[in-house]
Amino acid sequence: MEQVTLAPAEGLTTAEAQARHRRGEGNTAVQGGGRSYAEILRTNVFSFFNLILFVIGAALLTLQRYSDALVSVGLGLINAVISAAQEIRAKRKLNRLQLLDRTGVLVLRDGREVELAPDQVVRGDVLRVRPGDQIVVDGPLLDGGRLEADESLLTGESDPVVKQPGDDLRSGSLCVAGDGLQLARDVGVHSYAGRLTAEARLSTTDRTPLQRSIEFIVRLVMALTVLMSGAIVAQAILEGFSVLRVVQITAVLSGLVPYGLFFLIALAYTAGAVRIARNGALVQQVNAVESVSNVDVVCTDKTGTLTTGQLTLDEIVPLDGHDHATAAEALGGLAHHAATPNLTALAIAGELTGPVWRVRDEVPFSSSLRWSGMVTATGTWVLGAPDALAGRLRGPAPDGAVAARTGKGLRVLLVARAVDPEAGLRDEAGRPELPMLEPVALAVLADELRDDVIETVARFHAEGVQIKVLSGDDPRTVAAIAARAGISRAEPVAGADLDGLEDPALDRIVARTSVFGRVAPEHKERIVRSLRRQGRYVAMIGDGVNDARALKQAHVGVAMRSGSAVTRDVADIVLVDDNFAALPPAQQEGRRIINGIGVSLYVFLARVASQGLVILSVTMLGLSFPYSPTQVGLTMFTVGIPTVFLTFWAKPTRPDPYLLRNLVRFVVPAAVVTASFGTAIYTTLYSMIQHGFSSGRTPERIVHEFERSTGMTYGVGSADFTEAAATILAQTGLSTFFCFASFLLISFLLPYSKMFAAWTRPTSDRRPARLVLCLMGVFSLVLCVPVLWEYFGLMGPSKPVFLVVLPALILWYLTLTVVFRFRLFDRLLGLEAPR
């Protein structure tokens, strides 16, 4: 890249700027981890599981089985729409927030200052930088300027850095004092913030524990389904099944794959994201709703997260016989009459009133001097760091009082008055120079903690969540502020102490340390990786560019809205109100959702496993296939509706660490017992028709009524009417039994009565029991309303179904109660209940 040289007084002309913009030298913003709308839609719609459903749906559409195709792919499409809609909603809201945060910059164009959007700046422009301005490009400060830059968003250090002519100003920093002109040398992707943003472009969203468990279950069920499909297709070839029946059977088998769980999880995640947003946390990745519920360690920056970045006047300590009123008057005067007030002056001015002074001369505060002063009619006053004034004090310096307060992480300034009332603050050459001083008082200032930080820390500790502070500030200061917030009083560790450590040594230090100071972005990233190696579930909270890499390494990245746009882009959650207290409610909401999904997971897998066993059993007995594709849609009643209610009613307790083991302990006995009774019901009803018991209706009438109402064809004129009628009756009985059994499984999982408390202890919540009764009533209505039972491929009310299913349900309940109460399958499989 060619060297940029330009006379600062002139700047570029509009024509030159437009030419450079066309050459790609504009300050084009680099987006972080945010995905485009097309990417969001593509990844959600064309997922691995949805592709399987689309293939089956295409085959059914080819055979003009529109209803079957709708049931087979409908849930997958709804899942994709819900997930994509949540991501798009979060992206649009964040884009609006970023638009509100954008401010213009002053640029020299055609010899005059004009205000432009940051992305209109080009390489070679000259920018005017004033106090409060965000620096948007990299480049040197030109001759005649001098300012102080807050680089905390880049380095984590909250103290301003003095910039002299020739020093680089970096994009992402903030001018807090002074002014000058800056040459735009590096813009867009070539700037410091741009390079960090480019490193953060790759999306690295972690799968959550629940997602990993469900993916394992789904792949296992898919493998078994493929084997079953192969066996059934082979049987179809040998027995001469029609192509239509083969595709329908394949659609039913695909329904055994619990892809509906992804729909249920997406629905619960989205509902949780909406509720979390009410507390000020914007969820950008939907699985962060669950991830935050698993967090057991939170890493956070200090400035902008624990503290507001503002100072408060904590104490005034009079010295050498001076009274409090004199000290307060002097402090108020220095603060209110400052020509360019800094954070210290603003903090003091907000607490004290100032006298009316006639200021003859002023030396403004600078980081190089570390003091400021005023010459007034009442005398010459100075405010500065005690060690900076110590050499000009008459009498001993108040070292003991200063040390006692700095040890608590407080900032201490010394107020002094010139011994000679006529003394000035400059030497003969006009340079700042201190006169002899007498100490008047100490002004003690504290970093202002954010609202509710202490309460939030206490809530995290009560939940067993450890907090670690990673800051670029002095370790002692960070430790003192952490102690004020209630985090830890342990010895802090400096980032330099971590350099050169091998992973095992680093892991030991990270495990026992809660406060780290003077840490660089690389240190934060290594600390997060160390925690992950130790099996911890990590959330990282930050607001600066320097936090972006650590946020991406954490399981959950949390950004402050007021922080860097780069950090917001890569974060999973954005705290739109900059409120640290929004996280504990988000964690509770996540736990509540996961517990609700957990109950549904038990019911769903018990039903899927039972269906698979029934299909195998019926196929081995040589009977017709026990399900039609439309009957798979009954999952809406057995799992879909219960999940919605159970998720809202669930308690925000800790997620079950033994989820897979407990699933095996519940699902295996429930599936075996349910499948045994289901197979017996199917065989019994099938045999009734075969032996002439049809409740007054001939097989031909049963088949014709069923074909006319459902549109399904059994090959009238060529097929065996008796076998077709037997299949219709047996499928209706089996589906009826499975639905009622699934409803009652909810009572075993959340028993209100001791009658169902064979698996777990009774609960005081009556709502699940009422839900079971309501679901039974709704499904009974389905069996009685023609348009409903026709849609789900069932036959109307039937006496044989009632006589077989009702006694079977009673025996099923008694058998399952004995199996759960005496842990028969636990003993058989060698599984022990986790303590």
XYZ file of C-alpha atoms in Angstrom, residues 77-514:
438
model
C -41.039 -26.695 7.545
C -42.612 -25.172 10.650
C -39.407 -25.894 12.556
C -37.349 -24.132 9.894
C -39.684 -21.132 9.798
C -39.675 -20.690 13.581
C -35.891 -20.966 13.884
C -35.260 -18.658 10.933
C -37.831 -16.126 12.144
C -36.145 -15.860 15.555
C -32.706 -15.314 14.012
C -34.070 -12.746 11.563
C -35.927 -10.971 14.379
C -32.749 -10.730 16.439
C -30.716 -9.580 13.423
C -33.190 -6.822 12.548
C -33.391 -5.577 16.126
C -29.610 -5.494 16.442
C -29.324 -3.670 13.122
C -31.752 -1.041 14.422
C -29.713 -0.653 17.597
C -26.519 -0.213 15.577
C -28.224 2.362 13.355
C -29.262 4.350 16.431
C -25.696 4.209 17.749
C -24.139 5.627 14.581
C -22.856 9.200 14.809
C -21.255 11.364 12.171
C -17.598 12.425 11.994
C -16.065 15.751 10.926
C -13.926 15.515 7.786
C -11.978 18.195 5.893
C -13.373 18.267 2.350
C -12.722 21.042 -0.135
C -10.963 23.032 2.583
C -13.889 23.052 5.023
C -15.252 20.761 7.724
C -18.271 18.629 6.801
C -20.057 15.934 8.805
C -20.161 12.516 7.147
C -21.183 8.994 8.074
C -18.174 6.858 9.121
C -18.489 4.654 6.014
C -18.107 7.729 3.784
C -14.552 8.369 5.020
C -11.824 7.326 2.564
C -8.116 6.679 2.864
C -6.230 9.987 2.908
C -9.042 11.983 4.526
C -8.259 14.361 7.394
C -10.649 14.040 10.341
C -11.316 16.485 13.152
C -11.217 14.685 16.533
C -12.836 16.350 19.549
C -13.668 15.234 23.106
C -16.405 12.598 23.018
C -15.715 11.603 19.389
C -15.389 7.941 18.423
C -12.261 7.301 16.367
C -13.341 5.393 13.258
C -10.071 4.875 11.327
C -6.409 4.196 12.066
C -3.845 6.897 11.477
C -1.475 9.411 13.083
C -2.345 12.559 14.979
C -1.137 15.465 12.867
C 0.982 18.441 13.948
C -0.685 20.901 16.262
C -2.892 18.346 17.991
C -2.721 16.761 21.415
C -5.378 14.600 22.995
C -6.119 11.722 25.357
C -7.724 8.544 24.051
C -9.743 5.989 25.979
C -8.646 2.654 24.470
C -10.513 0.441 26.945
C -12.601 -1.140 24.178
C -9.347 -2.209 22.498
C -7.049 -3.045 25.391
C -9.299 -3.264 28.449
C -7.302 -0.541 30.265
C -9.568 2.236 31.486
C -6.894 4.943 31.977
C -6.690 7.462 29.093
C -3.577 7.379 26.897
C -1.864 10.651 25.918
C -1.421 11.040 22.150
C 1.201 13.419 20.768
C 1.612 14.461 17.103
C 2.764 11.397 15.156
C 1.185 8.902 17.568
C -1.337 6.489 16.099
C -5.017 6.794 16.913
C -6.773 3.433 16.540
C -10.326 2.813 15.418
C -12.574 1.776 18.281
C -11.024 4.186 20.806
C -12.628 7.356 22.161
C -11.255 10.878 22.523
C -11.809 12.016 26.124
C -9.729 15.221 26.206
C -7.974 17.579 23.809
C -8.478 17.808 20.078
C -6.605 17.572 16.803
C -6.553 16.373 13.233
C -6.074 12.739 12.260
C -4.916 11.349 8.924
C -6.954 8.358 7.755
C -4.191 5.885 6.866
C -5.924 2.509 7.422
C -9.647 2.223 6.768
C -12.258 -0.536 6.618
C -10.823 -4.057 6.723
C -7.273 -2.666 7.053
C -7.959 -0.854 10.340
C -7.274 -2.415 13.725
C -10.977 -2.908 14.510
C -11.548 -4.134 10.948
C -8.868 -6.811 11.262
C -10.313 -8.040 14.562
C -13.769 -8.110 13.002
C -12.515 -10.130 10.035
C -11.049 -12.697 12.443
C -14.467 -13.011 14.056
C -16.434 -13.545 10.828
C -16.609 -17.339 11.018
C -19.694 -18.538 12.875
C -18.760 -20.995 15.626
C -21.997 -21.635 17.483
C -21.662 -24.550 19.905
C -24.261 -27.256 20.052
C -25.820 -27.401 23.479
C -25.876 -30.522 25.700
C -29.536 -31.114 24.920
C -28.932 -30.715 21.178
C -26.033 -33.182 21.312
C -28.121 -35.701 23.239
C -31.027 -35.406 20.836
C -28.747 -35.626 17.807
C -27.296 -38.855 19.189
C -30.794 -40.238 19.741
C -31.939 -39.168 16.284
C -28.974 -40.769 14.538
C -29.500 -43.986 16.481
C -33.198 -44.093 15.582
C -32.368 -43.272 11.948
C -29.964 -46.194 11.756
C -32.620 -48.532 13.108
C -35.214 -47.034 10.761
C -32.994 -47.626 7.741
C -32.598 -51.280 8.724
C -36.367 -51.629 9.205
C -37.037 -49.917 5.881
C -34.707 -52.304 4.108
C -36.470 -55.305 5.600
C -39.937 -53.974 4.730
C -38.950 -53.041 1.169
C -37.514 -56.523 0.698
C -40.782 -57.965 1.977
C -42.695 -55.683 -0.403
C -40.678 -56.984 -3.351
C -41.346 -60.591 -2.369
C -45.066 -60.094 -1.664
C -45.778 -57.617 -4.477
C -46.633 -54.447 -2.551
C -47.610 -51.467 -4.703
C -45.206 -48.559 -5.083
C -47.746 -46.369 -3.283
C -47.798 -48.628 -0.221
C -43.985 -48.763 -0.142
C -43.742 -44.958 -0.162
C -46.460 -44.642 2.481
C -44.696 -47.161 4.701
C -41.432 -45.281 4.223
C -43.185 -42.069 5.258
C -44.415 -43.737 8.451
C -40.956 -45.064 9.244
C -39.489 -41.601 8.726
C -41.990 -40.414 11.316
C -40.215 -42.609 13.852
C -37.200 -40.330 13.515
C -37.885 -37.796 16.261
C -37.368 -34.783 14.037
C -40.361 -33.314 15.803
C -38.103 -32.775 18.770
C -36.231 -30.145 16.797
C -39.528 -28.433 16.118
C -40.414 -28.572 19.808
C -37.017 -27.263 20.861
C -37.140 -24.459 18.279
C -40.593 -23.472 19.531
C -39.473 -23.502 23.165
C -36.254 -21.621 22.358
C -38.171 -18.946 20.490
C -40.719 -18.518 23.278
C -37.851 -18.305 25.770
C -36.017 -15.748 23.636
C -39.113 -13.536 23.580
C -39.489 -13.728 27.359
C -35.774 -13.125 27.958
C -35.943 -10.055 25.716
C -38.416 -8.506 28.161
C -35.610 -8.475 30.722
C -33.244 -6.691 28.338
C -31.363 -9.627 26.763
C -31.556 -10.007 22.970
C -30.933 -13.615 21.891
C -29.134 -13.804 18.534
C -28.563 -17.579 18.501
C -31.688 -19.448 19.600
C -29.791 -22.256 21.309
C -28.264 -19.674 23.664
C -31.542 -19.913 25.593
C -30.495 -23.391 26.656
C -26.767 -22.701 26.802
C -27.137 -19.979 29.406
C -29.006 -22.428 31.650
C -25.958 -24.725 31.728
C -23.420 -22.015 32.587
C -21.396 -22.715 35.738
C -18.690 -20.055 35.310
C -19.037 -16.467 34.057
C -16.003 -14.549 32.807
C -16.522 -10.814 32.704
C -14.600 -7.660 31.980
C -14.565 -4.901 34.615
C -15.023 -1.641 32.730
C -18.449 -1.468 31.141
C -19.719 -4.652 32.756
C -19.155 -4.523 36.505
C -18.612 -0.760 36.460
C -20.247 1.987 34.455
C -16.956 3.638 33.510
C -18.022 6.658 35.581
C -16.537 7.850 38.887
C -18.294 8.832 42.096
C -16.960 10.995 44.922
C -16.650 8.558 47.805
C -15.016 10.637 50.543
C -13.303 13.940 51.387
C -10.529 13.633 53.986
C -9.358 17.058 55.411
C -5.616 17.312 56.161
C -3.393 19.399 58.481
C -6.185 21.112 60.394
C -8.231 22.194 57.380
C -11.987 21.809 57.703
C -14.327 19.823 55.463
C -16.135 22.911 54.166
C -12.926 24.516 52.875
C -11.915 21.302 51.139
C -15.367 20.822 49.578
C -15.416 24.446 48.349
C -12.004 24.078 46.731
C -12.932 20.794 45.060
C -16.222 22.213 43.782
C -14.478 25.274 42.377
C -11.832 23.236 40.547
C -14.498 20.944 39.065
C -17.054 23.554 38.021
C -14.514 25.955 36.473
C -12.575 23.369 34.450
C -12.474 24.468 30.816
C -12.326 20.851 29.547
C -13.808 18.704 32.334
C -12.724 15.066 32.450
C -14.431 12.135 34.214
C -12.946 13.162 37.573
C -14.175 16.756 37.284
C -17.632 15.612 36.206
C -17.881 13.213 39.160
C -16.920 15.951 41.654
C -19.146 18.559 40.026
C -22.086 16.174 40.279
C -21.631 15.927 44.058
C -20.505 19.441 45.088
C -21.578 22.973 44.372
C -18.871 25.350 43.255
C -18.103 28.918 44.392
C -17.930 31.729 41.867
C -14.275 32.120 40.975
C -12.508 34.547 38.693
C -9.966 32.292 37.042
C -6.777 34.119 35.988
C -4.956 31.072 34.635
C -5.612 27.345 34.281
C -3.464 24.302 33.643
C -5.842 21.548 32.449
C -5.327 17.986 33.610
C -3.248 15.686 31.423
C -1.969 12.167 31.894
C 1.612 13.372 31.478
C 1.364 15.999 34.258
C -1.095 14.044 36.403
C -2.361 17.278 37.947
C -4.438 20.347 37.109
C -4.617 23.765 38.690
C -6.202 27.212 38.723
C -4.992 30.668 39.724
C -7.890 32.590 41.286
C -8.486 35.640 43.416
C -8.677 33.390 46.491
C -5.347 31.714 45.788
C -3.751 29.079 43.636
C -5.324 25.631 43.846
C -4.023 22.290 42.553
C -5.658 18.867 42.222
C -3.549 15.858 41.292
C -2.121 12.454 42.095
C -0.474 12.452 45.550
C 2.848 11.123 44.256
C 2.898 13.766 41.500
C 2.535 16.556 44.070
C 4.662 14.994 46.822
C 7.902 16.697 45.765
C 6.378 20.184 46.171
C 4.553 19.686 49.464
C 5.528 21.561 52.597
C 5.616 18.968 55.354
C 5.097 15.183 55.185
C 2.927 13.634 52.483
C -0.226 11.791 53.658
C 1.131 8.426 52.458
C -0.643 6.339 55.127
C -4.111 7.714 54.382
C -3.499 7.347 50.638
C -2.241 3.746 50.886
C -5.180 2.691 53.046
C -7.618 3.800 50.348
C -5.770 2.767 47.204
C -5.530 -0.701 48.750
C -9.327 -0.824 48.511
C -9.262 -0.025 44.814
C -10.221 3.626 45.319
C -8.703 6.520 43.377
C -7.131 9.178 45.575
C -6.374 12.764 44.537
C -4.720 15.440 46.648
C -6.169 18.955 46.907
C -3.438 21.508 47.723
C -3.076 25.283 47.903
C -0.004 27.321 47.023
C 1.893 28.544 50.085
C 2.331 31.896 48.340
C -1.159 33.209 47.392
C 0.360 35.111 44.465
C 2.216 32.103 43.053
C 1.471 31.026 39.505
C 1.424 27.640 37.764
C 3.947 28.282 34.985
C 7.631 28.923 34.610
C 9.174 31.854 32.709
C 8.806 29.976 29.430
C 5.098 29.416 30.041
C 5.442 25.714 30.740
C 3.345 24.190 33.605
C 5.256 24.201 36.901
C 4.115 23.506 40.459
C 4.712 26.075 43.257
C 5.276 25.069 46.861
C 2.052 23.595 48.194
C 0.319 22.886 51.458
C -2.039 19.844 51.513
C -5.681 20.650 52.135
C -7.587 17.378 51.682
C -7.776 14.032 49.927
C -10.521 13.511 47.375
C -11.395 9.806 47.253
C -13.200 8.563 44.156
C -14.602 5.147 43.336
C -15.432 3.424 40.079
C -19.212 3.372 39.949
C -20.616 -0.146 40.079
C -23.513 -0.839 37.778
C -26.952 -1.043 39.319
C -27.837 -4.466 40.728
C -24.301 -5.832 40.240
C -23.946 -6.847 43.894
C -27.376 -8.494 43.880
C -26.651 -10.211 40.561
C -23.339 -11.594 41.814
C -25.080 -12.920 44.923
C -27.726 -14.625 42.770
C -25.057 -16.267 40.642
C -23.223 -17.515 43.713
C -26.473 -18.890 45.145
C -26.932 -20.880 41.927
C -23.415 -22.287 42.145
C -22.088 -20.129 39.289
C -18.497 -18.937 39.715
C -17.469 -15.486 38.443
C -14.021 -14.615 37.113
C -12.994 -11.045 36.278
C -10.651 -10.522 33.297
C -9.529 -6.906 32.974
C -6.798 -4.835 31.383
C -6.511 -2.646 34.510
C -4.066 -2.984 37.390
C -4.665 -6.333 39.169
C -4.934 -4.689 42.597
C -7.561 -2.238 41.410
C -9.509 -5.008 39.701
C -9.335 -7.175 42.826
C -10.627 -4.355 45.012
C -13.573 -3.658 42.691
C -14.323 -7.382 42.474
C -14.389 -7.502 46.274
C -16.801 -4.534 46.362
C -19.064 -6.429 43.970
C -18.901 -9.503 46.220
C -16.964 -11.666 43.776
C -13.690 -12.545 45.537
C -11.033 -11.251 47.886
C -8.388 -13.693 46.660
C -4.955 -12.675 45.362
C -5.157 -11.479 41.737
C -2.942 -12.698 38.896
C -1.384 -10.473 36.230
C -1.571 -11.406 32.564
C 2.220 -11.364 32.286
C 2.353 -14.264 34.769
C 0.440 -16.418 32.284
C 2.890 -15.927 29.420
C 4.900 -19.019 28.594
C 2.838 -21.361 30.776
C 1.996 -24.787 29.385
C -1.652 -25.801 29.410
C -1.524 -27.942 32.605
C 0.116 -25.146 34.626
C -2.295 -22.587 33.181
C -5.261 -24.804 34.074
C -4.163 -24.973 37.714
C -3.862 -21.186 37.994
C -7.176 -20.548 36.227
C -8.975 -23.058 38.437
C -7.974 -21.342 41.691
C -7.969 -17.664 40.597
C -10.986 -15.376 40.283
